[in-house]
Amino acid sequence: MTLQVDRLHLTEDGLQAFQNADAGGVLVKPASFALGDFVGETTSVQSSIQGNTLHSGKVSYVEVLNKNTVRFTMDIPEGIGSYAGSNITELILFSEIGTVLAYGVIEPVKKYESKALRIDVLLSSTDTELTTIDVTMAEFGSIPSVASVDFLPNP
């Protein structure tokens, strides 16, 4: 069986993360991705890039389309790739704690050094609901504030 193109597939660790999140009332936080240039047939879900890693970065946007489908958007800035263009053919998605959530093979996309690129890809699952995904994306965090020190938790 060949993996379906342009779709992410949950890894065993990714499936376990979603099931644990559902049972424990926490959210799975997708944080980063890596892109590769593997050429060949992939018949199973991988836990690492099979070709050369061309770029890695933070996930730009997460959108829950329904209880079983989530769309991820990844932005690749100018300066990445080559003058002649690099073929991006695979993608891997990591959680905030480094768990490999999903792997996918995509139709080859040429990334030229002089141009930015945005990639949208879907993650669908019939094995578990994906509603426990954290859709908040931020470049910075803030220090929580309270009205009085009396409201602070015990050390």
XYZ file of C-alpha atoms in Angstrom:
155
model
C 0.000 0.000 0.000
C 1.302 3.437 -0.918
C 0.547 6.382 1.362
C -2.083 8.790 0.073
C -0.412 11.889 -1.360
C -0.981 15.388 0.085
C -2.333 14.042 3.342
C -0.680 13.603 6.711
C -0.975 10.226 8.413
C -0.891 9.820 12.195
C 2.092 7.956 13.563
C 1.564 5.450 16.385
C 2.956 8.076 18.797
C 0.637 10.694 17.311
C -2.386 8.454 17.726
C -1.373 7.743 21.328
C -0.921 11.488 22.007
C -4.450 12.246 20.790
C -5.956 9.360 22.743
C -4.101 10.420 25.915
C -5.212 14.023 25.421
C -8.818 12.931 24.999
C -8.690 10.789 28.143
C -6.763 13.328 30.237
C -8.442 16.569 29.252
C -5.318 18.181 27.776
C -4.543 19.461 24.292
C -2.052 18.186 21.737
C 0.081 21.141 20.665
C 1.596 20.893 17.183
C 4.700 23.030 17.189
C 7.065 22.370 14.327
C 7.565 20.609 11.028
C 10.340 19.397 8.773
C 10.367 19.093 4.994
C 12.320 16.559 2.970
C 13.124 15.568 -0.596
C 12.712 11.774 -0.509
C 12.226 10.192 -3.940
C 10.670 6.759 -4.004
C 7.671 4.865 -2.751
C 6.720 5.095 0.904
C 4.491 2.267 2.019
C 4.229 3.052 5.726
C 4.050 6.007 8.074
C 7.573 7.141 8.886
C 8.902 8.667 12.094
C 11.634 10.703 10.413
C 12.397 12.414 7.121
C 13.534 9.729 4.665
C 15.443 12.020 2.308
C 17.460 15.144 3.011
C 15.929 17.630 5.446
C 15.428 20.797 3.404
C 13.843 23.017 6.048
C 12.306 22.918 9.482
C 10.232 25.557 11.216
C 7.199 26.398 13.298
C 3.656 25.589 12.222
C 2.018 28.841 11.093
C -1.657 27.994 11.418
C -3.898 25.165 12.617
C -7.575 24.898 11.661
C -9.994 22.213 12.837
C -12.303 21.484 9.891
C -14.354 18.822 11.703
C -13.859 16.317 14.506
C -11.681 14.100 12.310
C -9.858 16.597 10.063
C -7.323 19.334 10.785
C -5.553 21.629 8.306
C -1.976 22.761 8.939
C -0.311 25.699 7.232
C 3.459 25.955 7.004
C 5.258 29.036 5.713
C 8.727 28.737 4.231
C 10.524 32.082 3.932
C 12.714 33.441 1.168
C 16.309 32.291 1.338
C 15.413 28.610 1.759
C 15.941 26.278 -1.190
C 18.230 26.736 -4.140
C 18.418 29.077 -7.106
C 17.342 26.210 -9.406
C 14.645 25.070 -6.975
C 14.451 22.285 -4.416
C 11.779 19.587 -4.654
C 9.830 19.194 -1.422
C 8.173 15.754 -1.335
C 7.661 14.839 2.329
C 6.588 16.489 5.545
C 6.736 15.516 9.208
C 4.858 17.190 12.072
C 6.143 17.402 15.647
C 4.394 18.213 18.912
C 5.615 20.778 21.413
C 7.487 18.043 23.308
C 9.067 16.552 20.174
C 6.676 13.657 19.559
C 6.299 12.832 15.877
C 2.567 13.342 15.344
C 2.222 12.750 11.616
C 4.073 12.047 8.391
C 3.010 12.715 4.833
C 4.117 12.467 1.234
C 3.194 15.464 -0.901
C 3.172 16.124 -4.615
C 6.587 17.591 -5.435
C 6.658 21.326 -4.800
C 9.547 23.405 -6.138
C 10.917 25.860 -3.580
C 13.050 28.607 -5.052
C 15.454 30.557 -2.876
C 14.073 33.889 -4.104
C 10.426 33.170 -3.216
C 8.455 32.382 -0.074
C 6.141 29.378 -0.094
C 3.055 28.327 1.872
C 2.060 24.666 2.166
C -1.368 23.534 3.402
C -1.862 19.885 4.282
C -4.665 17.904 5.939
C -4.524 15.418 8.772
C -7.527 13.089 8.872
C -8.176 10.169 11.165
C -10.909 7.610 11.596
C -9.077 6.059 14.571
C -9.530 9.001 16.942
C -11.103 12.437 17.118
C -8.716 15.313 16.513
C -10.686 17.874 18.530
C -8.088 17.837 21.322
C -5.605 19.761 19.173
C -4.380 23.135 20.389
C -5.089 25.724 17.704
C -3.454 28.677 19.477
C -0.334 29.870 17.716
C 1.837 32.633 19.126
C 5.336 33.931 18.667
C 5.593 34.970 22.289
C 4.108 34.186 25.659
C 3.057 36.563 28.367
C 3.544 36.476 32.098
C 0.227 35.773 33.824
C -0.981 38.629 35.995
C -3.125 38.545 39.111
C -4.846 41.311 41.056
C -3.113 40.401 44.317
C -0.293 38.174 45.513
C -2.946 36.393 47.546
C -4.188 34.828 44.303
C -0.814 33.286 43.445
C -0.482 29.506 43.854
C 1.553 28.134 46.735
C 5.232 27.612 45.859
